[in-house]
Coordinates of C-alpha atoms in Angstrom, one line a residue:
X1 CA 11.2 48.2 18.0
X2 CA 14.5 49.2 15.8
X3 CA 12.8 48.6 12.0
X4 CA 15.8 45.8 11.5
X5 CA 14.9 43.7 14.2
X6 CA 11.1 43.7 13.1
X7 CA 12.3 43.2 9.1
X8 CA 14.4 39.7 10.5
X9 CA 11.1 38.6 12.7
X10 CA 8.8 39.0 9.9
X11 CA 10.5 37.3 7.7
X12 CA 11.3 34.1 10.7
X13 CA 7.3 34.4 11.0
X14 CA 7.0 34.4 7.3
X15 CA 9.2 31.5 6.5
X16 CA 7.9 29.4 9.9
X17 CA 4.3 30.1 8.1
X18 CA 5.3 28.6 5.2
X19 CA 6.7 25.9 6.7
X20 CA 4.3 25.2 8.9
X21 CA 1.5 25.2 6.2
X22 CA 3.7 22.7 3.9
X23 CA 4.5 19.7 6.7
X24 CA 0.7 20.8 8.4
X25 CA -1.3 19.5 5.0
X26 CA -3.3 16.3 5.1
X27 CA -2.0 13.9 2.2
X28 CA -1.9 10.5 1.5
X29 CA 0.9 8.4 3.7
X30 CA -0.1 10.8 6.6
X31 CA -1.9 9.7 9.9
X32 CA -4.5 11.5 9.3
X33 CA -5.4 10.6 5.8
X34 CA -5.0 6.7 7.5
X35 CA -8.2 7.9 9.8
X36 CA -10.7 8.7 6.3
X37 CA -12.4 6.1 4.7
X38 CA -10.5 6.6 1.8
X39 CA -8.1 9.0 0.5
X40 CA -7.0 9.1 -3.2
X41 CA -3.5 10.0 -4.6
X42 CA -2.5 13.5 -5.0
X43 CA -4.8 14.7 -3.0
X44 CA -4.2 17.5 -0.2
X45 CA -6.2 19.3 3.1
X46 CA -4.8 22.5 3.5
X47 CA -3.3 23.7 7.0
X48 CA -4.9 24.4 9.1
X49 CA -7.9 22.5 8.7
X50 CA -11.3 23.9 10.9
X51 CA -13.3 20.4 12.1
X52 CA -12.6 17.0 10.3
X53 CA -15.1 14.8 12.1
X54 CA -15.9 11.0 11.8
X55 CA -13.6 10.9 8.9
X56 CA -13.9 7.4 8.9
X57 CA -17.3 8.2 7.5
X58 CA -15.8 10.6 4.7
X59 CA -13.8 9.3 1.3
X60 CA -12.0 11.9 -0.7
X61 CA -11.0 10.6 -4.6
X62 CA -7.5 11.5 -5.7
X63 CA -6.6 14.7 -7.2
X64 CA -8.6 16.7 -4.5
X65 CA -7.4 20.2 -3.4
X66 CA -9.3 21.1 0.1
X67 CA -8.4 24.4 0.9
X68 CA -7.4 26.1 4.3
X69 CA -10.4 26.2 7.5
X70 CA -12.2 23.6 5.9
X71 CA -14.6 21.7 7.6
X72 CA -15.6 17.9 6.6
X73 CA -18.0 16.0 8.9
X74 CA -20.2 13.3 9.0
X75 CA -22.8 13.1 12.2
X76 CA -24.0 14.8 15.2
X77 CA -20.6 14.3 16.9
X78 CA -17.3 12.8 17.5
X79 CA -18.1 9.1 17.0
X80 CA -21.5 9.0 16.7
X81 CA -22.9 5.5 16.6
X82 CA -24.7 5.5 13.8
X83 CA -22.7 7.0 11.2
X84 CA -23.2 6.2 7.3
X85 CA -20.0 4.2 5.6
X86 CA -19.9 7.3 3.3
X87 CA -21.3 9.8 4.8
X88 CA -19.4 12.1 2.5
X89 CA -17.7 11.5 -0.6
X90 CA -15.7 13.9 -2.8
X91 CA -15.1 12.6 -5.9
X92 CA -11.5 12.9 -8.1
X93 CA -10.0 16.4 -9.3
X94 CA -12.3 18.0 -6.8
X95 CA -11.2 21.5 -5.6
X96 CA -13.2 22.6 -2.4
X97 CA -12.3 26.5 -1.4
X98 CA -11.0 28.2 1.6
X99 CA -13.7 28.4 5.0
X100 CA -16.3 26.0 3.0
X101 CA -18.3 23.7 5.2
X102 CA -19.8 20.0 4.3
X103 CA -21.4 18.6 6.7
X104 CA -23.5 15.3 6.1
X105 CA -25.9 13.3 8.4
X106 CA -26.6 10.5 5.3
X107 CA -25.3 11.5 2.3
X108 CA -23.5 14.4 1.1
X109 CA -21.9 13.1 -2.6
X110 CA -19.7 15.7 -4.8
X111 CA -18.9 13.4 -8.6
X112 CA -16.0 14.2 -10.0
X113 CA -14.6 17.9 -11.3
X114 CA -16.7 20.0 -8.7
X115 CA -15.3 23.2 -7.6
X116 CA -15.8 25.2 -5.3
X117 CA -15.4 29.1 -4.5
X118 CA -14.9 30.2 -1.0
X119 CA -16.9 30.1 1.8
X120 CA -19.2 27.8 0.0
X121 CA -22.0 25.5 2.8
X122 CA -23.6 22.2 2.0
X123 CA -25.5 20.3 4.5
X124 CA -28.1 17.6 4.0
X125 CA -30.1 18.1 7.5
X126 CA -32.0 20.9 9.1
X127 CA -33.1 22.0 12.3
X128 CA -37.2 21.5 12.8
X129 CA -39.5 24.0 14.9
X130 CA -42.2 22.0 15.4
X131 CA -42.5 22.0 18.9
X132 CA -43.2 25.6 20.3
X133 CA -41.3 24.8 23.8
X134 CA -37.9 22.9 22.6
X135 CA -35.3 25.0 21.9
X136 CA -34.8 25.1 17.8
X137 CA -31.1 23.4 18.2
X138 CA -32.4 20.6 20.4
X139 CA -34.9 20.2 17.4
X140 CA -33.8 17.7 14.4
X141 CA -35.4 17.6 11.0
X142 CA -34.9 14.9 8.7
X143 CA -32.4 13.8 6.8
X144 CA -32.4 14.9 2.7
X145 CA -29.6 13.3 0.8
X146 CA -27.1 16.1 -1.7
X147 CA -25.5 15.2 -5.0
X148 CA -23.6 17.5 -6.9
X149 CA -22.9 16.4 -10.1
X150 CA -19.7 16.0 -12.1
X151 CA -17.9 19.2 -13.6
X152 CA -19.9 22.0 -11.9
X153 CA -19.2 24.9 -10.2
X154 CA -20.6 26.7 -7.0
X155 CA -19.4 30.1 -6.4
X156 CA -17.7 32.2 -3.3
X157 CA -20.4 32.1 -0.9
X158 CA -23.1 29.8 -2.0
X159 CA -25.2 27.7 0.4
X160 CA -26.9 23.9 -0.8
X161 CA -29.6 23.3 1.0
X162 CA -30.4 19.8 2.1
X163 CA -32.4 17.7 -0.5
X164 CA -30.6 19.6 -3.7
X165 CA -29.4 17.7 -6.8
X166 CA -27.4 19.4 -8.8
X167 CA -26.6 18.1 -12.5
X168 CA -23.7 17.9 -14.3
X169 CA -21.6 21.2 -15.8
X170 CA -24.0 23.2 -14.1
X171 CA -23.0 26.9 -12.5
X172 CA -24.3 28.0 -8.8
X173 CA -23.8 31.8 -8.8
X174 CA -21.9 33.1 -6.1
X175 CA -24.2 33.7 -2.6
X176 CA -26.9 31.8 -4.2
X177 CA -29.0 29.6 -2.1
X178 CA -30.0 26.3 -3.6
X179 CA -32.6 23.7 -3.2
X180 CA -34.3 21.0 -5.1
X181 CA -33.5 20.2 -8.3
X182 CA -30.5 22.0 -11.1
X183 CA -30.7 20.4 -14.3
X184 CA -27.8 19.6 -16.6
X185 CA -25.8 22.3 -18.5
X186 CA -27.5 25.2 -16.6
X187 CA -26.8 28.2 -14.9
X188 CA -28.9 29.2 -11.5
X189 CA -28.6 32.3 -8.8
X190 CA -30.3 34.0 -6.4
X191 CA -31.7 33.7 -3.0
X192 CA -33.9 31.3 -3.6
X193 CA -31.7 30.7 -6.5
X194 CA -33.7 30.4 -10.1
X195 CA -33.0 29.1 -13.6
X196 CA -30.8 31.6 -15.7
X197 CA -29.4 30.2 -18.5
X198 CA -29.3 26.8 -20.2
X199 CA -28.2 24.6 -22.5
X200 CA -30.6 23.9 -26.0
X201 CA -29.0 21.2 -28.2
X202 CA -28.5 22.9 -31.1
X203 CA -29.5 26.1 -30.4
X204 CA -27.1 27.6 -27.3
X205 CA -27.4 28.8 -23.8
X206 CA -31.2 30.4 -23.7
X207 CA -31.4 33.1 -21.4
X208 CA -34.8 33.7 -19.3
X209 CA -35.3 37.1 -22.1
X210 CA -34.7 34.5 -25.0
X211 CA -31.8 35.9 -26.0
X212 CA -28.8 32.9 -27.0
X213 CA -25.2 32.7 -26.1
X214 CA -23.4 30.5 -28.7
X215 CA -21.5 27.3 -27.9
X216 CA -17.8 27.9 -27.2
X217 CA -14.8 25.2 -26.9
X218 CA -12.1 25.4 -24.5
X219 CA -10.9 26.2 -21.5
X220 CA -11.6 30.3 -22.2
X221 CA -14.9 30.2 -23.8
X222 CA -16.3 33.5 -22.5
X223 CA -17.3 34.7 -19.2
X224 CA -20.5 34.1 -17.1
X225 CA -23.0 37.4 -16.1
X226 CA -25.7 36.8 -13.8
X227 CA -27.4 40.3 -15.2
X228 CA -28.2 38.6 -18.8

């Protein structure tokens, strides 16, 4: 194809993508925000979305960024009849990454200020294997209610494992897998993700070695290293 022809294309493609990706978002005034159980001012899916299910079920606070191939559900299926009034509930200023997956059966809760890396899973129900002669996905476990609290951060490729309570300004490394309980002002990685760091009053972040990271204000206090 003559290399003109195939710059003009491009940049039709190009421009069509952009487009499409600005009129394709989920914000308020939209039909599809109208089909959540709330959704907040400012706030924004990104196109195009992977599953949005029950949505009725799901509330997302204002300020929210929900990045592209998301998926948001609430259930075992479309319409399930017993779903939770808030099944899932993102709270304000909430940024949830590109490909990341919540999917709630009770109670899936994210306070406000949460962000999320990419890729990032939280799911509050399991499969069980109890039975030796029912295929493992026709086998349900129970249902373990997720909170992550306000101001923390879960990195590119972490998974929260049903049952996990997560504090406030705490940091999931990036492809940890979490579950049970993260305190308050501490750091945590690893498959099964352990305690790294934390916060002493007074003292600083306390590494596992005993070594102390001082206090820092503002928005570039100093990086995070899951090594020390």
């Amino acid at each position: 194809m003559d290399i003109g022809i195939t710059t003009l294309l491009n940049r039709g493609v190009l421009a069509g993508w952009r487009w499409l990706d600005q009129i394709g978002k989920i914000t308020p005034g939209t039909r599809a925000a109208s089909k959540f159980g709330s959704f907040g001012a400012h706030s924004s899916i990104g196109f195009p979305s992977a599953t949005l299910m029950n949505t009725r079920s799901i509330h997302v606070g204002s300020g929210v960024i929900v990045g592209r191939q998301v998926t948001l559900s609430v259930g075992y299926g479309p319409d399930y009849p017993e779903l939770p009034e808030r099944g899932l509930v993102i709270g304000d200023r909430c940024v949830i990454g590109d490909r990341s997956g919540l999917v709630a059966h009770e109670s899936i809760e994210l306070e406000d200020d949460v962000w999320f890396g990419q890729d990032v899973f939280v799911c509050d129900a399991s499969h069980g294997y109890l039975d030796p002669d029912l295929p493992i996905g026709n086998q349900f476990g129970g249902h373990h209610p997720v909170r992550i609290g306000s101001g923390s951060w879960v990195g590119h490729g972490a998974i929260i494992l049903p049952g996990t309570t997560i504090g406030r300004n705490a940091v999931v490394a990036a492809g940890s897998v979490v579950r049970g309980e993260v305190a308050d002002h501490s750091v945590v990685g690893g498959a099964p993700a352990k305690l790294l760091r934390w916060l002493e009053p007074g003292v600083g972040w306390v590494g596992r070695g005993g070594d102390v990271r001082p206090v820092r204000r503002g928005h570039f206090g100093g990086g995070f290293d899951v090594s020390a």
